[in-house]
Amino acid sequence: MKAHRKELWFNTPHRRDYINITGEVSDAVRESGVREGLCLVNAMHITASVYINDAEPGLIADYDDWLERLAPHAPISQYRHNATGEDNGDAHLKRQIMGREVVVAITEGKLDLGPWEQIHYAEFDGRRKKRVLVKIIGE
Ligand code: ZN
């Protein structure tokens, strides 16, 4: 069995950003040499997510509006977590609902994604260095 590990680093310009990382994950699969296996992609931070859905810009704006309705950033005093001196109580909640990781099958050396499926990194407390783990196993 082969195993391949890669980190993808981000430092987003905004507090919240949504980045299509399908190309970078595909690169990692190619580097791994795995033809048949599994690819795990997970955010390594508790205020960011990895999820799969359409890369359509309207949908991404809808996600952002929906998450802000569910867990508005401000006023920051509404979150007990922020009593620690942090201001990212909302980001932890957004991360929970959008998920930590995805697992994608690798078939014939490629990500075996469904139609319109794209892998995204969702940042909810950006403007600092954060990373995503890509772990690939198979033959
Ligand atoms: Zn926090």
mmCIF file of C-alpha atoms and ligand atoms in Angstrom:
data_model
loop_
_atom_site.group_PDB
_atom_site.id
_atom_site.type_symbol
_atom_site.label_atom_id
_atom_site.label_comp_id
_atom_site.label_asym_id
_atom_site.label_seq_id
_atom_site.Cartn_x
_atom_site.Cartn_y
_atom_site.Cartn_z
ATOM 1 C CA MET A 1 0.000 0.000 0.000
ATOM 2 C CA LYS A 2 1.164 3.516 -0.778
ATOM 3 C CA ALA A 3 0.601 6.486 1.522
ATOM 4 C CA HIS A 4 1.066 10.153 0.700
ATOM 5 C CA ARG A 5 0.678 13.188 2.970
ATOM 6 C CA LYS A 6 0.509 16.819 1.894
ATOM 7 C CA GLU A 7 -0.414 20.094 3.597
ATOM 8 C CA LEU A 8 -2.124 22.945 1.773
ATOM 9 C CA TRP A 9 -1.549 26.347 3.398
ATOM 10 C CA PHE A 10 -3.846 29.350 3.303
ATOM 11 C CA ASN A 11 -3.767 32.929 4.516
ATOM 12 C CA THR A 12 -7.057 34.364 3.302
ATOM 13 C CA PRO A 13 -7.504 38.128 2.904
ATOM 14 C CA HIS A 14 -10.932 38.159 4.610
ATOM 15 C CA ARG A 15 -12.404 36.764 7.807
ATOM 16 C CA ARG A 16 -14.536 34.429 5.669
ATOM 17 C CA ASP A 17 -13.487 32.987 2.320
ATOM 18 C CA TYR A 18 -14.450 29.996 0.201
ATOM 19 C CA ILE A 19 -11.712 28.484 -1.948
ATOM 20 C CA ASN A 20 -12.037 25.729 -4.551
ATOM 21 C CA ILE A 21 -9.139 23.353 -3.807
ATOM 22 C CA THR A 22 -10.093 20.555 -6.233
ATOM 23 C CA GLY A 23 -7.084 21.265 -8.446
ATOM 24 C CA GLU A 24 -4.616 21.157 -5.542
ATOM 25 C CA VAL A 25 -6.113 17.925 -4.219
ATOM 26 C CA SER A 26 -5.942 16.423 -7.735
ATOM 27 C CA ASP A 27 -2.264 17.414 -7.856
ATOM 28 C CA ALA A 28 -1.687 15.556 -4.576
ATOM 29 C CA VAL A 29 -3.381 12.452 -5.995
ATOM 30 C CA ARG A 30 -1.129 12.599 -9.056
ATOM 31 C CA GLU A 31 1.977 13.028 -6.855
ATOM 32 C CA SER A 32 0.949 10.029 -4.732
ATOM 33 C CA GLY A 33 1.005 7.620 -7.659
ATOM 34 C CA VAL A 34 -2.073 5.930 -6.172
ATOM 35 C CA ARG A 35 -4.366 4.439 -8.831
ATOM 36 C CA GLU A 36 -7.016 2.881 -6.557
ATOM 37 C CA GLY A 37 -7.601 4.180 -3.051
ATOM 38 C CA LEU A 38 -9.012 6.907 -0.850
ATOM 39 C CA CYS A 39 -8.232 10.585 -0.399
ATOM 40 C CA LEU A 40 -9.007 12.296 2.922
ATOM 41 C CA VAL A 41 -9.034 16.100 2.986
ATOM 42 C CA ASN A 42 -9.514 17.798 6.360
ATOM 43 C CA ALA A 43 -9.204 21.260 7.833
ATOM 44 C CA MET A 44 -6.570 21.241 10.603
ATOM 45 C CA HIS A 45 -8.241 24.135 12.427
ATOM 46 C CA ILE A 46 -11.463 24.313 14.417
ATOM 47 C CA THR A 47 -12.658 27.487 12.684
ATOM 48 C CA ALA A 48 -12.441 26.240 9.070
ATOM 49 C CA SER A 49 -14.150 23.519 7.029
ATOM 50 C CA VAL A 50 -13.621 21.292 4.037
ATOM 51 C CA TYR A 51 -16.786 20.448 2.131
ATOM 52 C CA ILE A 52 -17.940 19.277 -1.297
ATOM 53 C CA ASN A 53 -20.508 21.085 -3.379
ATOM 54 C CA ASP A 54 -20.975 23.142 -6.535
ATOM 55 C CA ALA A 55 -18.442 25.920 -7.219
ATOM 56 C CA GLU A 56 -21.260 28.162 -8.513
ATOM 57 C CA PRO A 57 -20.670 31.690 -7.070
ATOM 58 C CA GLY A 58 -24.355 32.278 -6.229
ATOM 59 C CA LEU A 59 -24.417 29.119 -4.115
ATOM 60 C CA ILE A 60 -21.261 30.169 -2.280
ATOM 61 C CA ALA A 61 -22.832 33.574 -1.509
ATOM 62 C CA ASP A 62 -25.955 31.725 -0.339
ATOM 63 C CA TYR A 63 -23.858 29.600 2.021
ATOM 64 C CA ASP A 64 -22.229 32.710 3.440
ATOM 65 C CA ASP A 65 -25.574 34.494 3.956
ATOM 66 C CA TRP A 66 -27.107 31.351 5.498
ATOM 67 C CA LEU A 67 -24.193 30.824 7.885
ATOM 68 C CA GLU A 68 -24.332 34.485 8.926
ATOM 69 C CA ARG A 69 -28.044 34.112 9.697
ATOM 70 C CA LEU A 70 -27.383 30.954 11.732
ATOM 71 C CA ALA A 71 -24.375 32.324 13.607
ATOM 72 C CA PRO A 72 -23.832 36.067 12.997
ATOM 73 C CA HIS A 73 -20.286 37.265 13.666
ATOM 74 C CA ALA A 74 -21.485 40.380 15.508
ATOM 75 C CA PRO A 75 -22.193 41.323 18.159
ATOM 76 C CA ILE A 76 -19.317 39.226 19.418
ATOM 77 C CA SER A 77 -20.622 39.546 22.994
ATOM 78 C CA GLN A 78 -23.456 37.105 22.121
ATOM 79 C CA TYR A 79 -21.055 34.134 22.327
ATOM 80 C CA ARG A 80 -19.833 32.843 25.689
ATOM 81 C CA HIS A 81 -16.728 31.513 23.896
ATOM 82 C CA ASN A 82 -15.702 35.112 23.208
ATOM 83 C CA ALA A 83 -15.520 35.796 26.948
ATOM 84 C CA THR A 84 -12.104 34.082 26.652
ATOM 85 C CA GLY A 85 -10.950 37.202 24.774
ATOM 86 C CA GLU A 86 -11.435 35.653 21.338
ATOM 87 C CA ASP A 87 -13.843 36.994 18.714
ATOM 88 C CA ASN A 88 -14.416 33.787 16.746
ATOM 89 C CA GLY A 89 -17.325 32.140 18.551
ATOM 90 C CA ASP A 90 -19.333 32.267 15.326
ATOM 91 C CA ALA A 91 -16.493 30.654 13.357
ATOM 92 C CA HIS A 92 -16.505 27.529 15.556
ATOM 93 C CA LEU A 93 -20.255 27.102 14.961
ATOM 94 C CA LYS A 94 -19.947 27.696 11.197
ATOM 95 C CA ARG A 95 -17.184 25.106 11.057
ATOM 96 C CA GLN A 96 -19.331 22.545 12.825
ATOM 97 C CA ILE A 97 -22.222 22.793 10.392
ATOM 98 C CA MET A 98 -20.022 22.814 7.256
ATOM 99 C CA GLY A 99 -17.932 19.884 8.487
ATOM 100 C CA ARG A 100 -14.335 19.011 9.114
ATOM 101 C CA GLU A 101 -13.401 16.699 6.233
ATOM 102 C CA VAL A 102 -14.307 14.884 3.064
ATOM 103 C CA VAL A 103 -13.242 11.507 1.727
ATOM 104 C CA VAL A 104 -13.134 10.964 -2.034
ATOM 105 C CA ALA A 105 -12.523 7.695 -3.865
ATOM 106 C CA ILE A 106 -9.559 7.474 -6.221
ATOM 107 C CA THR A 107 -10.290 5.452 -9.351
ATOM 108 C CA GLU A 108 -7.795 4.937 -12.172
ATOM 109 C CA GLY A 109 -5.526 7.577 -10.642
ATOM 110 C CA LYS A 110 -8.145 10.334 -10.419
ATOM 111 C CA LEU A 111 -10.584 11.783 -7.887
ATOM 112 C CA ASP A 112 -13.862 9.963 -8.500
ATOM 113 C CA LEU A 113 -16.150 12.979 -8.010
ATOM 114 C CA GLY A 114 -19.780 13.183 -9.056
ATOM 115 C CA PRO A 115 -21.103 15.719 -11.542
ATOM 116 C CA TRP A 116 -20.512 19.285 -10.298
ATOM 117 C CA GLU A 117 -18.810 18.078 -7.120
ATOM 118 C CA GLN A 118 -15.910 20.339 -6.165
ATOM 119 C CA ILE A 119 -13.812 20.309 -2.992
ATOM 120 C CA HIS A 120 -13.803 23.598 -1.066
ATOM 121 C CA TYR A 121 -11.876 25.074 1.820
ATOM 122 C CA ALA A 122 -14.184 27.313 3.851
ATOM 123 C CA GLU A 123 -12.461 29.812 6.115
ATOM 124 C CA PHE A 124 -14.441 31.387 8.958
ATOM 125 C CA ASP A 125 -11.653 33.116 10.887
ATOM 126 C CA GLY A 126 -9.011 33.981 8.326
ATOM 127 C CA ARG A 127 -6.282 36.571 7.830
ATOM 128 C CA ARG A 128 -3.745 34.192 9.378
ATOM 129 C CA LYS A 129 -1.861 31.083 8.277
ATOM 130 C CA LYS A 130 -3.945 27.919 8.390
ATOM 131 C CA ARG A 131 -3.706 24.541 6.720
ATOM 132 C CA VAL A 132 -5.516 21.568 5.268
ATOM 133 C CA LEU A 133 -4.268 17.982 5.427
ATOM 134 C CA VAL A 134 -4.469 15.730 2.383
ATOM 135 C CA LYS A 135 -3.879 12.043 3.114
ATOM 136 C CA ILE A 136 -3.963 9.514 0.323
ATOM 137 C CA ILE A 137 -3.780 5.748 0.735
ATOM 138 C CA GLY A 138 -4.093 2.971 -1.780
ATOM 139 C CA GLU A 139 -2.270 1.079 -4.474
HETATM 140 ZN ZN ZN B 1 -12.099 30.310 19.386
#
